[in-house]
């Protein structure tokens, strides 16, 4: 009996011990407060630059050690003494040392590096004085990297451009800008700025969201709104030249509207010119955006307030029953459960008590990938990370929002070595996470998949530009042309993003295939005969498609277009209409060539499903036009929506995925407008058009300045062309121009070596020139003369077979070398403009290395 009792006692002890032992090793699968955390507060110091007696250019710190020439932020003009000061607001850090580098933008070669360990101190601010020793070239841009080293050996990087001038008249320009700004904030002083405005009756004076030099004085001075400035205003020098400058003021304001305080982000953009007797305002623009606030919801109208804005894009995803919404506003991700009238701020860098300048820095964005029936959301954040564990990093991060636990979990972290402005252009439209936990994305002209379970990264396709990739999100497919080189493109690939299966459409024998676009989840492509692909004189490729097809994803051809004698050179899809840009083949003089033809159109019979959420506007006396987000029909807002927040999951595994190739091998042109990239283009002419409209500059991906608005001299002549010996050779005028242009660069090439009959003028320059050729077809003569003002001749086509070389201009004429005779002649600006326009405005020049 006692033995049985002992056995029972021993078994109980073993059981209790086992429970204790195994409970230590079994991982808890439910997340609690111990393994979640709130996002850390913003901490990085802000840096400003002082040149002369002027403080300018607010710089944000990076923890990523980027190449200095990749970051094209603000510019500091320095005097001939080559000195400037770095002002550091230490915040929570103790800065012990400052290192700096000065580099060439093109090539990134190091010019000078040094360090500063002795600072001037005033309160929480330290000042480092820098005097450059290497002799800088006047008016040339240089890239500067400033590295702050803390007492704990932490490093933070700041980037800046510098340009040296004898006198850039910075003080006078800034005084004018700040006087203008102060005057429009005070209606008593408003009359002082009226003479600088160019008020027009055609201007839209109904909204404070966008105000410009043509707006009424009443609108420029904020109408009936009485904003209070919340942040310090530090002028940012976007571009500067000896006489002109582009200057931005970025700040936040608060104003009372309908008895409620609302906050706004404001950017003022000035372009000014210094004159010896007065200052000139060449352009003024002001952008104003409401900061989204759920508490401003219009309960009676069942709407969420967007406020003062020009941004009417409302990226969103809805659940199948249309009672759950995920949407993005002001670079924040929100979830709204209409049934419970609860909202969750899923992701935001904005702190509970905003810092504004740092936590609301706008160099990032968000994409929603999907949302399931429970309201769990997969989303992507990309760009500069304002705060948290990745503060100062530039990255692509894939997150999951687990709605039941109000937490977000990091799935993938992809660091990149370039700023947000470049990343957003190099990131394609493909971002998809399937039900098998495979993440598909497109970046740097490649398509990748990453398996979240096996942690394996696969390269699916490379050398495919963004225009060669079509994402059919509603049916979970991606389609791409096998290569960006149309002369080698023999198939189009069709991938099911759920199964991973790849199908393809193959070119017919003797043909190549080109992907053109999509419409209603169908793809548009065309066939071109191998022998019809040709290089134009400017190096552009003509791809005349003899047949165009519209097919479903299962390769069923729904529509085929083929008209005798006509070829499709490109398309544009607008709403339900496909516009076909066409050429036709002509036979003249024993030769064949293609010429432009009238467009044709294909109508799409299917109508788009109406959007679940939209926007509408209302007008008040205080704020003028304001916008509201309409919610699904039938929804009734019971009261002000409840607002919940999320916490971050602490993860044990390293989610880092590194891309091996983040270079951009294809020549790309970036249009910089008001300090940011407005777009990336394959053709310089497209970028120039955007920069011209936005008063900006064009930079290529080798960091060479391609074109600048408003810096062309009133007259200029490349004097060497007046004295260069030149003997006209009978025959091809294009070859004569190329010989002359290359001779000017110090390159001697014979006519036989040029081989223009077997190549294009662009390819000849690419082969023999010491510099980078640039195709300018499509820009105006006036814009092309920018190159002449920089001392570079321009080859201009006068018809389909002949060219001349422009080497000078004044107010009324251009100076050209007539290659047929070798003479230097003047042609009137108006006559030459008409002549070049009739020839298609085909221009070629080059960029100096």
XYZ file of C-alpha atoms in Angstrom, residues 62 143 336 491 574 581 686 714 750:
9
model
C 21.273 59.653 -42.857
C 29.018 67.240 -53.873
C -11.405 51.890 -41.234
C 8.668 36.859 -76.537
C -6.975 57.172 -72.264
C 0.275 56.631 -83.346
C 10.796 64.762 -72.402
C 21.238 86.650 -74.118
C 38.013 60.891 -91.829
